[in-house]
Coordinates of C-alpha atoms in Angstrom, one line a residue:
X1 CA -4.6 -19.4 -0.3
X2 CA -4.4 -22.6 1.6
X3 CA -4.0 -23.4 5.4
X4 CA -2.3 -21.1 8.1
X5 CA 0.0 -23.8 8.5
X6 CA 1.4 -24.0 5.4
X7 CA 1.6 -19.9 5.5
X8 CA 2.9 -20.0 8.8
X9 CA 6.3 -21.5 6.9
X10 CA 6.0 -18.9 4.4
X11 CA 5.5 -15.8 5.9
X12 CA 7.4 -16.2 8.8
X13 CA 5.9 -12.8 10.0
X14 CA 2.1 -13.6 10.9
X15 CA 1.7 -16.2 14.3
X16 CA -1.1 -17.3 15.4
X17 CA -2.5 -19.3 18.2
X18 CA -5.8 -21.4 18.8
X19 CA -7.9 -19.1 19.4
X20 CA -8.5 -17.4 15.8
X21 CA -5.7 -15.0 17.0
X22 CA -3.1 -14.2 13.9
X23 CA -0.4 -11.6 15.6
X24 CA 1.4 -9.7 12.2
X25 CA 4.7 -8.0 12.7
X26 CA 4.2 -5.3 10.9
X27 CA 1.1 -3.2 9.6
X28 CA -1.9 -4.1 8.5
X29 CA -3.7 -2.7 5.6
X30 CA -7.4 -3.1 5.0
X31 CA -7.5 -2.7 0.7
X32 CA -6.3 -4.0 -2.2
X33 CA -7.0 -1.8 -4.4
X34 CA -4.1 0.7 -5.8
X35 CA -3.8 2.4 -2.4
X36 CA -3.1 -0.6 -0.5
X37 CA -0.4 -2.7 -3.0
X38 CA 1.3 0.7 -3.4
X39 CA 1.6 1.0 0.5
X40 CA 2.3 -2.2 0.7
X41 CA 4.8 -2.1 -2.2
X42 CA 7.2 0.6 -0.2
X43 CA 7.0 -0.7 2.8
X44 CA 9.0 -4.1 1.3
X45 CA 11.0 -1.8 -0.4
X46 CA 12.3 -0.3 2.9
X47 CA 12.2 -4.1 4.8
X48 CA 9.0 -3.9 6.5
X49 CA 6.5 -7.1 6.3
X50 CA 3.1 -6.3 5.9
X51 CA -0.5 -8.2 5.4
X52 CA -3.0 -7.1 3.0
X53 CA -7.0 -8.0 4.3
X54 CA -9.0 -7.6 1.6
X55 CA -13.0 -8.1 1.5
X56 CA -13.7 -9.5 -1.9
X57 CA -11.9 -12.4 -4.1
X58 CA -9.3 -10.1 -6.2
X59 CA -7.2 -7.3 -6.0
X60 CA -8.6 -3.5 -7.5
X61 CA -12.3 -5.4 -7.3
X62 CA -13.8 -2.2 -7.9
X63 CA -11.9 -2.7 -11.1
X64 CA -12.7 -5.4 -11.7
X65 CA -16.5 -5.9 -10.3
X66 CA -18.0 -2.3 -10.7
X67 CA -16.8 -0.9 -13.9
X68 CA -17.9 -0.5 -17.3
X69 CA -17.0 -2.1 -20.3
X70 CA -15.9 1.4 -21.8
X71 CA -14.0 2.7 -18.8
X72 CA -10.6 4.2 -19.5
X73 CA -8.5 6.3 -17.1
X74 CA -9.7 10.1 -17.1
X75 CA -6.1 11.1 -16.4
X76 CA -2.8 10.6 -18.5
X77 CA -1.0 7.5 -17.1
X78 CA 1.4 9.1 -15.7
X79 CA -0.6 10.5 -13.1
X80 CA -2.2 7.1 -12.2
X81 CA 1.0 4.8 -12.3
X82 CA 2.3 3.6 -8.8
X83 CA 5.2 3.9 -7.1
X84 CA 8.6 1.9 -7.8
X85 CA 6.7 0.3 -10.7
X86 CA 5.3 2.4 -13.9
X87 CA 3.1 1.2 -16.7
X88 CA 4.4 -0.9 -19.5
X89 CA 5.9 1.8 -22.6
X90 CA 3.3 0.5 -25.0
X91 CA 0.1 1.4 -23.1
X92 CA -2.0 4.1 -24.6
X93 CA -2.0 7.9 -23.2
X94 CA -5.3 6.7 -21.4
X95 CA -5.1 3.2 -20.4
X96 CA -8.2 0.8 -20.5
X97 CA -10.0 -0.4 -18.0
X98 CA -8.1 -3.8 -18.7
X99 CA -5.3 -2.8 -19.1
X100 CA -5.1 -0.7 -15.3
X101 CA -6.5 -4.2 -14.5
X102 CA -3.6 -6.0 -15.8
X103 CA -0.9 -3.5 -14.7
X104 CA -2.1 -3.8 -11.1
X105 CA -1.7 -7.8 -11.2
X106 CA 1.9 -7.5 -12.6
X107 CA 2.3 -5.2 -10.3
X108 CA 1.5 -7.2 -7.1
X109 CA 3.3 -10.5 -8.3
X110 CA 6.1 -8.3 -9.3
X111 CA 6.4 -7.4 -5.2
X112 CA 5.0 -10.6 -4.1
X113 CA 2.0 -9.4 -2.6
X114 CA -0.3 -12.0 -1.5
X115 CA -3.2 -10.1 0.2
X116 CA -5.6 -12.7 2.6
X117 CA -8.7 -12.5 0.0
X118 CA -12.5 -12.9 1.0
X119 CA -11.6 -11.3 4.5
X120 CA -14.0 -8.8 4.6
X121 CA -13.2 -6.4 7.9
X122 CA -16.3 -6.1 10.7
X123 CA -14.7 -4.1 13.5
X124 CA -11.1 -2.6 13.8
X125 CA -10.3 -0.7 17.6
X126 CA -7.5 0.0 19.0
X127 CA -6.4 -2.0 22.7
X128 CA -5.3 0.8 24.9
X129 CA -4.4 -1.4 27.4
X130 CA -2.1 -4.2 25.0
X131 CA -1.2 -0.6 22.6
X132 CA -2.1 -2.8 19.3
X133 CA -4.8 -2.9 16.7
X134 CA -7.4 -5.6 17.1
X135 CA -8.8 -6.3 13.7
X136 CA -11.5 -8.3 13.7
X137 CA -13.3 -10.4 9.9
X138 CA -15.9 -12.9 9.9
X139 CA -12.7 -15.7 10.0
X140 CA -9.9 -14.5 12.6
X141 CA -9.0 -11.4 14.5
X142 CA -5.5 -10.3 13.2
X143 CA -3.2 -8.2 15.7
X144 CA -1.2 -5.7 14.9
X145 CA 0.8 -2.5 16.1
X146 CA 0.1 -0.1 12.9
X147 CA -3.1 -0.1 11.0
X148 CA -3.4 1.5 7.3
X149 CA -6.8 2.3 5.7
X150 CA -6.3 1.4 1.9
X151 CA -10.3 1.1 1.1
X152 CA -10.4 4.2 -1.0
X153 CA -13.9 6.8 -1.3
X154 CA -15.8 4.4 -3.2
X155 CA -16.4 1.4 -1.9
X156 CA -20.0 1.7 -1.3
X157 CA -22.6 2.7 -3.8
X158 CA -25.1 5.7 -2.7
X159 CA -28.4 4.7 -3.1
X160 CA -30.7 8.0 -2.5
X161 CA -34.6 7.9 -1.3
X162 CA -36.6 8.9 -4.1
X163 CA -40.0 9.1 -3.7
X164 CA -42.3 6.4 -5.9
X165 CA -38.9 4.7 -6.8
X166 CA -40.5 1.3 -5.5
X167 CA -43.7 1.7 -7.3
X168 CA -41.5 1.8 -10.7
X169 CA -42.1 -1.8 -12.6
X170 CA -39.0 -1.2 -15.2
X171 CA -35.3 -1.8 -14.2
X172 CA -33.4 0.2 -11.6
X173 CA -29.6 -0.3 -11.7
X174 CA -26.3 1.3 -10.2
X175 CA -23.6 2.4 -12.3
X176 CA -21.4 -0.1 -10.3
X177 CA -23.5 -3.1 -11.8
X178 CA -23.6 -0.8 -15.2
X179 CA -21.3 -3.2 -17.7
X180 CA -22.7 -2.0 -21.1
X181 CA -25.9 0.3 -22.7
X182 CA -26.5 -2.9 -25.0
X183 CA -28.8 -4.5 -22.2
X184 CA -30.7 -1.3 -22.7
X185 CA -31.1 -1.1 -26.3
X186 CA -34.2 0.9 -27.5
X187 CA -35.3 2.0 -24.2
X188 CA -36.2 5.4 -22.7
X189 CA -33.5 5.1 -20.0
X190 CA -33.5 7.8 -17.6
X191 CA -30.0 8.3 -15.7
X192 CA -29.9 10.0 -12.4
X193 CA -26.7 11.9 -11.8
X194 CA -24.3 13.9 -14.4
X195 CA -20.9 13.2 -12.5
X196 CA -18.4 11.5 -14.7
X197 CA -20.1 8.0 -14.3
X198 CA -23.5 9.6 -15.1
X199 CA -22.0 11.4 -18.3
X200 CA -20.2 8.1 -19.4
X201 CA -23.0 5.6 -19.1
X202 CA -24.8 8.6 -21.2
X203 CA -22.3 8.9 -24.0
X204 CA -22.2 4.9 -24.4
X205 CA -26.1 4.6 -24.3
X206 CA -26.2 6.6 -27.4
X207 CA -24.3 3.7 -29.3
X208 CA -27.2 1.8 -28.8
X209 CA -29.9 4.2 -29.7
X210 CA -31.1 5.3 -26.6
X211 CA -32.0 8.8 -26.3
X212 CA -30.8 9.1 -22.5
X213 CA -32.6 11.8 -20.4
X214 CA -29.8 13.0 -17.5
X215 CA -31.1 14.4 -14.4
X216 CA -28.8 17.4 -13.4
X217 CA -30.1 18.6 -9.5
X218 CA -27.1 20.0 -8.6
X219 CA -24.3 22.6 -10.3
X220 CA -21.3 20.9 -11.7
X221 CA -18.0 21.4 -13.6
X222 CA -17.4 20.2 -17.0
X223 CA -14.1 20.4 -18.1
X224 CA -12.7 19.4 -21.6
X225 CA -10.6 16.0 -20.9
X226 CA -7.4 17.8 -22.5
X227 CA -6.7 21.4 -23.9
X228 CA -4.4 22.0 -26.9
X229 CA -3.2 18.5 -26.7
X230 CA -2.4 18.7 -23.0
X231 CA -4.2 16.9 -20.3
X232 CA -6.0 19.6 -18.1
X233 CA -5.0 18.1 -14.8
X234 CA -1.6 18.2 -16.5
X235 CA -2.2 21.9 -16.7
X236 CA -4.4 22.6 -13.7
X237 CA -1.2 20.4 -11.5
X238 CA 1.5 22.7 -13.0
X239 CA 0.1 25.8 -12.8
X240 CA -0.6 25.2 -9.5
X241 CA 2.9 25.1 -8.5
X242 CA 3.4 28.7 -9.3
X243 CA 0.1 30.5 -9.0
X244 CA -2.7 31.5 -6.8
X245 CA -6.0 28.5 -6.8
X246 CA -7.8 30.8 -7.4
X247 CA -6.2 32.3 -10.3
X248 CA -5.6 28.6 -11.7
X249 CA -9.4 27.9 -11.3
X250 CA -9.9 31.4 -13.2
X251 CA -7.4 30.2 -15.9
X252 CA -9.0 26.8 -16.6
X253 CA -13.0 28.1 -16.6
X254 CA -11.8 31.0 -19.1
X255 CA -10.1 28.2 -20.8
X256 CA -13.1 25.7 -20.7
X257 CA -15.3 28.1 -21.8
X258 CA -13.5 28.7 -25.0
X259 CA -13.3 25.4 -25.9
X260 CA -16.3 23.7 -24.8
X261 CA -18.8 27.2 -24.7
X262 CA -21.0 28.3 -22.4
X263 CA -22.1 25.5 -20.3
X264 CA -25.3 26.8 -18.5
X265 CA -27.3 26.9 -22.1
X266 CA -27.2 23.8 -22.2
X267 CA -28.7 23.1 -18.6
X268 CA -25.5 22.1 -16.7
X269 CA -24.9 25.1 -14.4
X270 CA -21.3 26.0 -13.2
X271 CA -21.2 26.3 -9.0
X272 CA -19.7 29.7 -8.0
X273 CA -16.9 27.8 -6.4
X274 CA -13.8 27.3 -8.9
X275 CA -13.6 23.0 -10.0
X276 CA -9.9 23.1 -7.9
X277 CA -10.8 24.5 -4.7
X278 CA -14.5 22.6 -4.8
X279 CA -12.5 19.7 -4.9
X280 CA -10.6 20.3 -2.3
X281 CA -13.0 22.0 -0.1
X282 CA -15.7 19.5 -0.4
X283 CA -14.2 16.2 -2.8
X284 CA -16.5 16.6 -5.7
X285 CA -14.4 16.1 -8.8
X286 CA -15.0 18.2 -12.1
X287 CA -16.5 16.4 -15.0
X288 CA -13.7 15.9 -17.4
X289 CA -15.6 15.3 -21.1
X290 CA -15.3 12.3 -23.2
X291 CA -17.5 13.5 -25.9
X292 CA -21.0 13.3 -23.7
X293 CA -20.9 17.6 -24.3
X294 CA -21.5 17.2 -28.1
X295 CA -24.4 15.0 -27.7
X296 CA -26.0 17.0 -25.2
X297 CA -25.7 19.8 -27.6
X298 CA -27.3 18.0 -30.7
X299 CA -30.1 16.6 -29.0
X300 CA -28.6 12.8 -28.3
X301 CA -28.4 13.5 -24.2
X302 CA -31.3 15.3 -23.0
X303 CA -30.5 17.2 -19.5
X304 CA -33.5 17.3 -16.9
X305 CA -34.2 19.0 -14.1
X306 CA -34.4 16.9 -11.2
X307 CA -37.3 14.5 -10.1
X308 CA -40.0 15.1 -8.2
X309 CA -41.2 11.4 -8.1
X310 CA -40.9 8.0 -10.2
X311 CA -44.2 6.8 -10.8
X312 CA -45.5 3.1 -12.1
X313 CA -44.2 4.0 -16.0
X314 CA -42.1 7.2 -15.9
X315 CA -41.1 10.1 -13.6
X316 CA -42.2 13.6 -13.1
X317 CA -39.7 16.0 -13.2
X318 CA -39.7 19.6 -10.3
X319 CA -40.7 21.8 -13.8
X320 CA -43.6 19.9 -14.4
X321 CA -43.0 17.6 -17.4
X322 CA -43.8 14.0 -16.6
X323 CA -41.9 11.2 -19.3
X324 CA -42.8 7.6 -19.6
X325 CA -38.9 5.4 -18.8
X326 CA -38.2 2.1 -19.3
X327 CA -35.2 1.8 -17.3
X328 CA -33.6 4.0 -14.6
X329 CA -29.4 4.3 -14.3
X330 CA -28.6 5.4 -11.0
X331 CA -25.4 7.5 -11.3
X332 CA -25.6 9.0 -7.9
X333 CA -21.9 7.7 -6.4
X334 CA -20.3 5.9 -3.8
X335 CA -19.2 6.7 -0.2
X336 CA -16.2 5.5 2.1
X337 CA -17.5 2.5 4.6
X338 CA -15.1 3.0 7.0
X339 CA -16.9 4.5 9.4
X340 CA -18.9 1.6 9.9
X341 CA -16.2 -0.9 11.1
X342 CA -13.5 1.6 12.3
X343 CA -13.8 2.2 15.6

């Protein structure tokens, strides 16, 4: 983005002096991911100058770094487009991957947002005794009187401890380095986690004949993506307005049942909790189905119970059956790193 210098006549809002110091009138948002451009995005609309820090070498990296080939959104666009700005009329109900990508870079030169890229943030506290933020990257330590968190719940993959998982000689990979099942072709892949990612990387396995074995530990909700030709958040979102959560989550399991059958047959148990108010009480979002459901059900997917250890060649699985995998998909999710550099 070239020297401070030549910023310093640009942006006539960031000063800095010679000791690595860079004072920004206005806030400071760490992410630019969706979050952070829209936040960014009304604060110029109401007059207010602020500066995007952002870790990696783009805007929306997860985006663009950590998804699929196959991704689309899960959601109608409407409930993804950001504020002032929406998405271009002649994107599809469910926009690509690409095309969210493309949407988000129009969207940023559209506002002239020009986050500071590769600034990756180590330690942010707040100066009791100056009343600013002091936030410190490997480069400069940018001062500021308001600080915004814009680095979303997922910037970190969740690795979990399984036991023998080092012993294993095939391929272990996390969904966020998961581009496409054509590097798997063939292979016994074994895919730990049935939360969208783990369904997904499932369903596109199959399209390069691979019979995928999904290890379900836990309870989960599996929704149908859309209902009579509406999109179930669609419905869940209004219905909400007007009736009980409970009554809503009710509604869309009696509904779900009817048009995707009884789940726990097929080895994916329901929690008692309804999908709305687990998601709210604890963050874990329902499964909405791309078409994973129908190959589960005709053999394609095969659902496992969980592991009990990885060994040299395979795993055994807690009911006793042991299967030799070439290849292990972790599918297991991310976390927030915040709590490592916020102070």
């Amino acid at each position: 983005m070239g020297s401070y210098k030549g910023e310093e006549q640009h942006h006539h809002h960031h000063h800095r002096n010679e000791s690595n110091c860079v004072l920004v009138h206005g806030p400071i948002i760490v992410g630019a991911g969706p979050s952070g451009l829209a936040t960014s995005a009304c604060l110029k609309q109401q007059s207010v100058p602020s500066l995007i820090l952002e870790k990696s070498d783009c805007i929306a990296s997860l985006w663009q770094h950590r998804t699929y080939d196959r991704l689309k959104l899960h959601l109608p666009r409407q409930f993804c487009e950001l504020p002032l700005l929406g998405f271009p009329h002649n994107f599809p109900k469910y926009p690509t991957k690409h095309q969210f990508i493309s949407y988000m870079e129009t969207y940023a030169s559209h506002f002239s947002i020009k986050p500071r890229f590769n600034q990756a943030v180590i330690k942010a506290e707040f100066d009791h005794v100056l009343g600013f933020w002091r936030v410190k990257t490997q480069d400069f330590e940018y001062i500021s009187r308001w600080l915004i968190v814009a680095t979303g719940e997922n910037a970190e993959p969740v690795i979990p401890d399984i036991p023998g998982i080092d012993r294993f000689k095939g391929r272990v990979v996390h969904t966020s380095l998961y581009k496409s099942g054509s590097v798997f072709k063939n292979q016994r892949v074994l895919v730990i986690g049935c939360g969208n990612s783990g369904m997904e990387v499932c369903l596109d396995l199959c399209r390069f004949n691979v019979i995928p074995h999904m290890v379900v530990r836990n309870t989960v909700h599996v929704l149908p993506r859309e209902m009579f030709g509406f999109s179930t958040f669609g419905i869940a979102m209004a219905l909400v307005k007007w009736f009980p959560l409970k009554l809503v989550d009710k509604l869309l399991l009696l509904l779900a049942n009817f048009t995707l059958g009884n789940t726990d047959q097929i080895g994916l148990r329901r929690p008692k909790t309804g999908p709305i108010e687990l998601k709210n009480v604890t963050g874990k979002t329902p499964v909405l189905d791309v078409g994973a459901l129908s190959q589960i059900k005709c053999g394609k997917i095969k659902v496992m119970e969980g592991v009990k250890e990885i060994t040299r060649n395979g795993a055994k699985f807690v009911d006793g059956q042991e299967k030799e995998i070439d290849s292990i998909i972790l599918a297991t999710g991310y976390k927030s790193n915040v709590p490592t550099w916020l102070k």
